[in-house]
Short mmCIF file of C-alpha atoms in Angstrom, two decimals:
data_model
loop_
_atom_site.label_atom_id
_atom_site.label_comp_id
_atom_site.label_asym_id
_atom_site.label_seq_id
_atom_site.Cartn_x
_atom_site.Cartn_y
_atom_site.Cartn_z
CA UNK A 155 -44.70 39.81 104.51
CA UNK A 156 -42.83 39.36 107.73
CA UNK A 157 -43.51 41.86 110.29
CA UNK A 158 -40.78 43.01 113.38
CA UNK A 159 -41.83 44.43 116.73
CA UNK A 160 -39.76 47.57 117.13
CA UNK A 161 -37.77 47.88 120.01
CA UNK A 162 -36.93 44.22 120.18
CA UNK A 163 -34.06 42.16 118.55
CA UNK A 164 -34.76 38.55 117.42
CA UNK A 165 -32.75 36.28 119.64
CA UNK A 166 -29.39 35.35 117.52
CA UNK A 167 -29.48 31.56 116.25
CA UNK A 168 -27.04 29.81 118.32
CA UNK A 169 -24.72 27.20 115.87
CA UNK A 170 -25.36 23.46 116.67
CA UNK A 171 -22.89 20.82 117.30
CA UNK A 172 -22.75 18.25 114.26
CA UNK A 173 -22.90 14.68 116.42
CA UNK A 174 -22.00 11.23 115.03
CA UNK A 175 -22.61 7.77 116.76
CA UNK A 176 -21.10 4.56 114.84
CA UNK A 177 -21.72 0.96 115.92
CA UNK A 178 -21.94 -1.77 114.18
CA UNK A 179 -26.05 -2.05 113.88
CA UNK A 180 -26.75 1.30 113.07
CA UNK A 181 -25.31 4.99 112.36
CA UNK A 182 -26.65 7.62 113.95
CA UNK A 183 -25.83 11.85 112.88
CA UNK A 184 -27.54 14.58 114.64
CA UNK A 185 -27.87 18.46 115.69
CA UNK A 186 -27.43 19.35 119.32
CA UNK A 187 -27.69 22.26 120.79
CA UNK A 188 -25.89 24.16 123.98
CA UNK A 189 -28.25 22.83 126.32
CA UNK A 190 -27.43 18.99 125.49
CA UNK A 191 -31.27 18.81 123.65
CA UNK A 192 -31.21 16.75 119.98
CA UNK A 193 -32.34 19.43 117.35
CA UNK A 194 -32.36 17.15 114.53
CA UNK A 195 -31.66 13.25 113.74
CA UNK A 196 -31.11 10.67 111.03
CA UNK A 197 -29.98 7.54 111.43
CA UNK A 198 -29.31 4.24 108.72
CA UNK A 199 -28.29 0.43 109.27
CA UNK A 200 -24.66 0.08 108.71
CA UNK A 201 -24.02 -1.40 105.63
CA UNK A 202 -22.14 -4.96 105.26
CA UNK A 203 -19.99 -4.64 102.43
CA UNK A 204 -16.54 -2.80 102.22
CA UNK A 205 -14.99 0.41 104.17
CA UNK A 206 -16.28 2.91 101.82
CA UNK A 207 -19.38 1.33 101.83
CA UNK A 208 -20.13 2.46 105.54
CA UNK A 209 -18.49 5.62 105.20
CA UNK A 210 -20.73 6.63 101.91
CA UNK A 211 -23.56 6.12 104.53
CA UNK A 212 -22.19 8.38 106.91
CA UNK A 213 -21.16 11.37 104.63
CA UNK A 214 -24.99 11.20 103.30
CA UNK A 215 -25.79 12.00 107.06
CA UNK A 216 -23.93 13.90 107.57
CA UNK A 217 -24.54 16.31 104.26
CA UNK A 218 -28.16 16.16 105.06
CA UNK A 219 -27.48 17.47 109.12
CA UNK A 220 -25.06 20.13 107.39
CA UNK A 221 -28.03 21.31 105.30
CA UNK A 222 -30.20 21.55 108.24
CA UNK A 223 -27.68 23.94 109.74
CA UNK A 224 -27.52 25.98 107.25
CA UNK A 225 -23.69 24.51 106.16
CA UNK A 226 -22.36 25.71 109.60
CA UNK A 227 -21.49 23.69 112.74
CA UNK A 228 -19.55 24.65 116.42
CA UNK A 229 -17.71 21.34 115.86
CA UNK A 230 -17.99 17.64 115.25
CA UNK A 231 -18.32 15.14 118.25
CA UNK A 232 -17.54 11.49 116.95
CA UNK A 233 -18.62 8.57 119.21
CA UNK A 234 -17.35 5.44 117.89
CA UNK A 235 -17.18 1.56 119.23
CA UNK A 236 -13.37 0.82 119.47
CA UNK A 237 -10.64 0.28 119.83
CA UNK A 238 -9.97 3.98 118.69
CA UNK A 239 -6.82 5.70 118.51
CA UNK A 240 -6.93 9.09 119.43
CA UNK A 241 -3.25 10.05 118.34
CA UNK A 242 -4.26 9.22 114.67
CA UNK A 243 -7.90 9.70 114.66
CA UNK A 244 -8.33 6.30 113.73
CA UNK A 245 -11.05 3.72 114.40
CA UNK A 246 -10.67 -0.27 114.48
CA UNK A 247 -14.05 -1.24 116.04
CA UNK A 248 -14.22 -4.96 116.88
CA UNK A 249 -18.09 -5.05 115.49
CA UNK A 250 -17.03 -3.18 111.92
CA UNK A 251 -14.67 -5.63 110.75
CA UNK A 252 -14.11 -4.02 107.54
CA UNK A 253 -12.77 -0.57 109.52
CA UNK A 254 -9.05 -1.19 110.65
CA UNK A 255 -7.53 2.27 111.31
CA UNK A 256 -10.36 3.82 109.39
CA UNK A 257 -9.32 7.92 109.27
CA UNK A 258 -12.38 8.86 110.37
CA UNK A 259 -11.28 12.53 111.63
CA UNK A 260 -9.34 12.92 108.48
CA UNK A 261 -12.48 11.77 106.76
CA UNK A 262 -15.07 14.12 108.28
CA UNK A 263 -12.29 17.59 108.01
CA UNK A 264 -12.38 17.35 105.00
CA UNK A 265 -15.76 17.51 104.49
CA UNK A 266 -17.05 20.10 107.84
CA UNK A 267 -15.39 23.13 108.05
CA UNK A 268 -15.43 22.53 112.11
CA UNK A 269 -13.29 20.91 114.56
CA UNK A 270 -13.48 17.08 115.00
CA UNK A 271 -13.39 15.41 118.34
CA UNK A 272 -13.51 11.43 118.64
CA UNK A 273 -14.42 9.53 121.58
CA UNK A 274 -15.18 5.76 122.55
CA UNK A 275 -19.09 5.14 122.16
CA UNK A 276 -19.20 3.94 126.23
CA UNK A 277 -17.07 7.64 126.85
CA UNK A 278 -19.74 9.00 125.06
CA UNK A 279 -22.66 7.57 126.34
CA UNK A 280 -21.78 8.11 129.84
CA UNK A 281 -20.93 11.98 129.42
CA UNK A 282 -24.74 12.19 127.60
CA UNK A 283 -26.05 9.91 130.83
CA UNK A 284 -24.70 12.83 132.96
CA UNK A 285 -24.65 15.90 131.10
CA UNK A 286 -29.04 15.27 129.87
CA UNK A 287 -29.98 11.48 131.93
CA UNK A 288 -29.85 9.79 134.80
CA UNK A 289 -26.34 10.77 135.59
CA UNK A 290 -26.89 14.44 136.13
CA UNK A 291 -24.58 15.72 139.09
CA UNK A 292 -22.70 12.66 139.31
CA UNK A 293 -19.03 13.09 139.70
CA UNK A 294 -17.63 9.48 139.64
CA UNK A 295 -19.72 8.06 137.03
CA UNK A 296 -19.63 4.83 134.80
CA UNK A 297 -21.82 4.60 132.08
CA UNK A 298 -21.94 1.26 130.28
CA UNK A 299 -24.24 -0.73 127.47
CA UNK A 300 -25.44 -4.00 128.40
CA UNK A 301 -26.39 -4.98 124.45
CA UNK A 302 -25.20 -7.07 121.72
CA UNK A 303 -21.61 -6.33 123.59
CA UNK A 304 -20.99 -4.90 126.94
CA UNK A 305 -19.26 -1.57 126.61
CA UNK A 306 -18.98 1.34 128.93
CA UNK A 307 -16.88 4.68 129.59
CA UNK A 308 -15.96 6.72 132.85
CA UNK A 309 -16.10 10.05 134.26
CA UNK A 310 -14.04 11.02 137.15
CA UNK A 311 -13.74 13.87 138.98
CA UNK A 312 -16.40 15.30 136.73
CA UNK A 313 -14.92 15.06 133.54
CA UNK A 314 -14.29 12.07 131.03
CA UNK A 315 -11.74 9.80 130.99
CA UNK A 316 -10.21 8.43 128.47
CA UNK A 317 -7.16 6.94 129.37
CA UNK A 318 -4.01 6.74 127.47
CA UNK A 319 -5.20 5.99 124.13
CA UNK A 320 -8.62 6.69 124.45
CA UNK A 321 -9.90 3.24 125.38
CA UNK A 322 -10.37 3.26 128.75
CA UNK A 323 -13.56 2.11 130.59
CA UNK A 324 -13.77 -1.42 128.32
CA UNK A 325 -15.54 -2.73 131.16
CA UNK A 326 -16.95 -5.58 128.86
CA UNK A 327 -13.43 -7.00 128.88
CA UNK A 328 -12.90 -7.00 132.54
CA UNK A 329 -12.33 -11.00 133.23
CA UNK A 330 -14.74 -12.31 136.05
CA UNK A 331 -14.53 -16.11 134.88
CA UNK A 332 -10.64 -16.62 134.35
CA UNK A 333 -11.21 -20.41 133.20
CA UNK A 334 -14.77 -18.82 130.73
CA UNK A 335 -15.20 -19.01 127.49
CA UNK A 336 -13.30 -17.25 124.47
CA UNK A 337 -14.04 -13.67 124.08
CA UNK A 338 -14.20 -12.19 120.53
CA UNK A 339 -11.22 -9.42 122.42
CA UNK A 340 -8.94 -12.49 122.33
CA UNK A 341 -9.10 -12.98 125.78
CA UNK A 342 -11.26 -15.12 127.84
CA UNK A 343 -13.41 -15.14 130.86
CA UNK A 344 -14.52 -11.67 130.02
CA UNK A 345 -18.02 -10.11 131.18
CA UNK A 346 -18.84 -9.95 127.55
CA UNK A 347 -19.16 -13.88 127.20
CA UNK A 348 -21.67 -14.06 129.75
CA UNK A 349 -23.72 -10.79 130.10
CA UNK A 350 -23.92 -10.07 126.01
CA UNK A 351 -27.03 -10.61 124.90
CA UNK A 352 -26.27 -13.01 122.36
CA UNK A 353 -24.21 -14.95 124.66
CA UNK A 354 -27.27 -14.94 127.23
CA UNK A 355 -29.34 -16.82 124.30
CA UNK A 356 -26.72 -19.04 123.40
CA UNK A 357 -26.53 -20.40 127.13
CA UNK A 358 -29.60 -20.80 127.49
CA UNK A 359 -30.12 -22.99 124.70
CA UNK A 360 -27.24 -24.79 126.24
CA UNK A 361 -29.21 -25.29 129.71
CA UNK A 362 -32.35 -26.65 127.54
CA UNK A 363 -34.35 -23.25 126.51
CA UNK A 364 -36.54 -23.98 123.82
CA UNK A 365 -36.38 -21.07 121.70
CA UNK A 366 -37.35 -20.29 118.44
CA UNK A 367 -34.63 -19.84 115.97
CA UNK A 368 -33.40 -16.41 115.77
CA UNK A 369 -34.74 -15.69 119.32
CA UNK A 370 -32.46 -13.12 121.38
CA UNK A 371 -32.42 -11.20 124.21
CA UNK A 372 -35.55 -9.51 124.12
CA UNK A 373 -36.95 -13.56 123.69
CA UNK A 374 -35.33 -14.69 126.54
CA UNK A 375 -36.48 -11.29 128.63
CA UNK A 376 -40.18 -12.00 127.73
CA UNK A 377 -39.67 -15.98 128.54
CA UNK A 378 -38.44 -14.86 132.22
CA UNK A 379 -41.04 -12.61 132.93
CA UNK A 380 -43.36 -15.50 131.83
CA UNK A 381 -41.88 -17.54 134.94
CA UNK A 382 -39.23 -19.85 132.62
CA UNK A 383 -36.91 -21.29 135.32
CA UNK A 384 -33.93 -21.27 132.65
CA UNK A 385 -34.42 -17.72 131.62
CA UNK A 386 -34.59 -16.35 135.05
CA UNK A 387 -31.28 -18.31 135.73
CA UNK A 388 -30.05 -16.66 132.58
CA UNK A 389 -30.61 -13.29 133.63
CA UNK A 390 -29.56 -13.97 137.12
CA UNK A 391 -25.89 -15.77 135.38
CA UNK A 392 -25.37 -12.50 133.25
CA UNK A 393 -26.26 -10.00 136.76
CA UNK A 394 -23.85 -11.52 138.43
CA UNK A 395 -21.20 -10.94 136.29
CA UNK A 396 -22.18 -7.24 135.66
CA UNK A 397 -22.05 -7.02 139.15
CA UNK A 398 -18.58 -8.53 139.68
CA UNK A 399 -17.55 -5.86 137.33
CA UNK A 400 -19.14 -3.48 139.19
CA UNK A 401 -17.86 -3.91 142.37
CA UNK A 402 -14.36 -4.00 140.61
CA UNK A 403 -14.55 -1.00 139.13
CA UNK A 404 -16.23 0.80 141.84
CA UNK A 405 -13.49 0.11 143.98
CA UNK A 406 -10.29 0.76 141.36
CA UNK A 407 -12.08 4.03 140.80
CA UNK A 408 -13.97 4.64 143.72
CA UNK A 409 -17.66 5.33 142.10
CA UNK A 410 -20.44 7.05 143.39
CA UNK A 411 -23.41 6.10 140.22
CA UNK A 412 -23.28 3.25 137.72
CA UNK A 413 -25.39 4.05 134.66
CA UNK A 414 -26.60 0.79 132.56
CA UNK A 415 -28.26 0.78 129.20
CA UNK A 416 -28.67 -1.10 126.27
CA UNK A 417 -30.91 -3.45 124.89
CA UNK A 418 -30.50 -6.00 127.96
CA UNK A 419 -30.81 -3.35 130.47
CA UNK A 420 -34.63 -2.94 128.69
CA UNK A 421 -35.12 -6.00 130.86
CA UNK A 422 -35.54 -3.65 134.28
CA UNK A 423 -35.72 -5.90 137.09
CA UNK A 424 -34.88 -9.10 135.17
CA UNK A 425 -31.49 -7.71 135.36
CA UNK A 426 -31.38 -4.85 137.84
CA UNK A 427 -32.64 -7.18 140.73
CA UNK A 428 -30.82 -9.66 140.47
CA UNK A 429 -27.27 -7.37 139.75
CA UNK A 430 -28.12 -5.17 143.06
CA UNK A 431 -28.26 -8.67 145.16
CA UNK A 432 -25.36 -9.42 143.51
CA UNK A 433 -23.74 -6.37 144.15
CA UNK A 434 -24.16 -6.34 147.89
CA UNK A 435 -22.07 -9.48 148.19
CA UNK A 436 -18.97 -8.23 145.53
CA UNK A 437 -19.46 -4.77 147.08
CA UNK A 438 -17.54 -5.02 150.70
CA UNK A 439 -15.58 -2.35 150.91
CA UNK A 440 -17.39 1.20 153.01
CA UNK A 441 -16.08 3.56 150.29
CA UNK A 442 -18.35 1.50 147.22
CA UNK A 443 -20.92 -0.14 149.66
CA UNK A 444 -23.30 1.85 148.56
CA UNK A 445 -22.20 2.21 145.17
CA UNK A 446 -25.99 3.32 143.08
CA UNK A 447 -26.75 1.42 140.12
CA UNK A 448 -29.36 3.07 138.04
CA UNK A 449 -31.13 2.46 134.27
CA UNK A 450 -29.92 4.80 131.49
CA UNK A 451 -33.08 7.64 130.77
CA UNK A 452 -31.28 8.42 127.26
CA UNK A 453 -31.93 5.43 125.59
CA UNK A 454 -30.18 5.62 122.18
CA UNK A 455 -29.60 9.08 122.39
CA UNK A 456 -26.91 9.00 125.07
CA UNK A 457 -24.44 8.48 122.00
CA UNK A 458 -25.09 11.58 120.56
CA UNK A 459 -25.59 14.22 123.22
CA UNK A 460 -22.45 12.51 125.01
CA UNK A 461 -20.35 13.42 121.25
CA UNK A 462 -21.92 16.56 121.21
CA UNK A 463 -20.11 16.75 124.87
CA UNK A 464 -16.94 16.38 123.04
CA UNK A 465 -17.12 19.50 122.10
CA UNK A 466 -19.36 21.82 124.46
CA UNK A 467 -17.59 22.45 127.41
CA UNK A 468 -19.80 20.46 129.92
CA UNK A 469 -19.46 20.50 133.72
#
């Protein structure tokens, strides 16, 4: 039989935020509370097949988190890769091929009785970096995802930024090689074709790195910490351009702390020493000269807690 202590009141349950993270390896639904901390998680590979096929996988997340609640939620913070389109509440992401203008906020109202907020997945990641990671009191802040793409998202003046349609901070797409390669935007020369993980490996097969089939970043990472001469000057390619970004945006929108996760930036100095050599020589002007480049301390739960930001008032 439960048993009360007279004279005290049980503290009230506070209600969680319902958080979603979609990219195009994995979808991610969890609980967070006020203070930013995860409270419950799920997450399931996103499926190939058609557009109902993905979102079947997210509404079985997202049932199961409501269950944990108890059925009620503060809100719903949606971090998605983009494009997005936050006048319709609409997602194209460039990775989910079979999502073109998928409704997702229609979607989830009518299934949580809560609010619905959407964000870009680099908007959301960066708002998680300084809200709970290695972003905390930062107040010109870009966090960015040096993975299977290179994404990002900004926060100025303390708050996120989002830009006209909710896109901005597509850092990946900044053009540092304006005679490079295609980029799967439709551009070319963009950080993306040189930094990406995939596009590391592919050069480096290129240059004569004899790598298994099906090898990738994490290959390539363990080959250059082994002392392979095309590796290292694989890694030290894909700094550079991160750090010609960098400097770039530093100095449109005069940063104080650059954030960097991802599955590349598991790398550490691989790619962090090289980028902050790099970065001293992009870097000239006083205001961004000493512009910080950190690692992420979130890992894949930046995505979530940053949502979850959507919502909760964070400052």
């Amino acid at each position: 039989m439960a048993t009360s202590t007279p004279g005290r009141t049980a503290p009230a349950r506070r209600t969680p935020t319902l958080a979603i993270d979609i990219g195009g390896t994995k979808i991610a639904v969890g609980l967070v509370d006020d203070d930013g901390a995860l409270v419950h998680q799920a997450k399931l590979p996103t499926p190939d097949g058609d557009a109902e096929a993905i979102w079947a996988v997210i509404e079985s997340l997202v049932i199961e988190a409501l269950s944990t609640a108890g059925g009620a939620v503060r809100g719903v913070g949606v971090a998605s890769a983009g494009p997005i389109d936050l006048q319709t509440g609409t997602v194209s992401p460039i990775n989910i091929t079979e999502w073109q203008r998928f409704p997702i906020v229609d979607r989830l109202s009518a299934i949580v009785d809560a609010p619905v907020r959407l964000g870009g997945d680099g908007l959301c990641m960066a708002m998680g970096e300084r809200w709970r990671g290695a972003g905390r009191g930062a107040e010109f802040l870009l966090g960015m995802v040096v993975s299977t793409g290179v994404g990002g998202g900004l926060v100025l003046d303390g708050a996120p930024y989002d830009g006209r349609t909710g896109n901005a901070g597509h850092v990946g797409h900044v053009v540092v090689d304006p005679d490079g390669r295609p980029c799967t935007c439709g551009g070319r020369g963009c950080v993306e074709t040189i930094a990406a993980g995939p596009r590391m490996a592919q050069w480096a097969r290129e240059q004569g790195w004899d790598a298994p089939a099906g090898a990738d970043a994490k290959e390539l990472a363990d080959a250059a910490a082994a002392g392979n001469a095309i590796a290292l000057r694989t890694f030290a390619r894909g700094a550079t351009a991160v750090a010609a970004m960098i400097a770039s945006v530093g100095a449109v929108c005069d940063l104080d702390l650059v954030v960097v996760g991802g599955g590349v930036a598991k790398a550490g100095p691989l790619l962090f020493d090289p980028l902050r050599e790099a970065l001293h020589t992009y870097a000239g002007l006083d205001f961004i000269r000493d512009l910080r480049v950190v690692p992420a301390e979130l890992g894949g739960d930046a995505g979530l807690v940053g949502a979850a930001a959507l919502v909760i008032s964070v400052r």
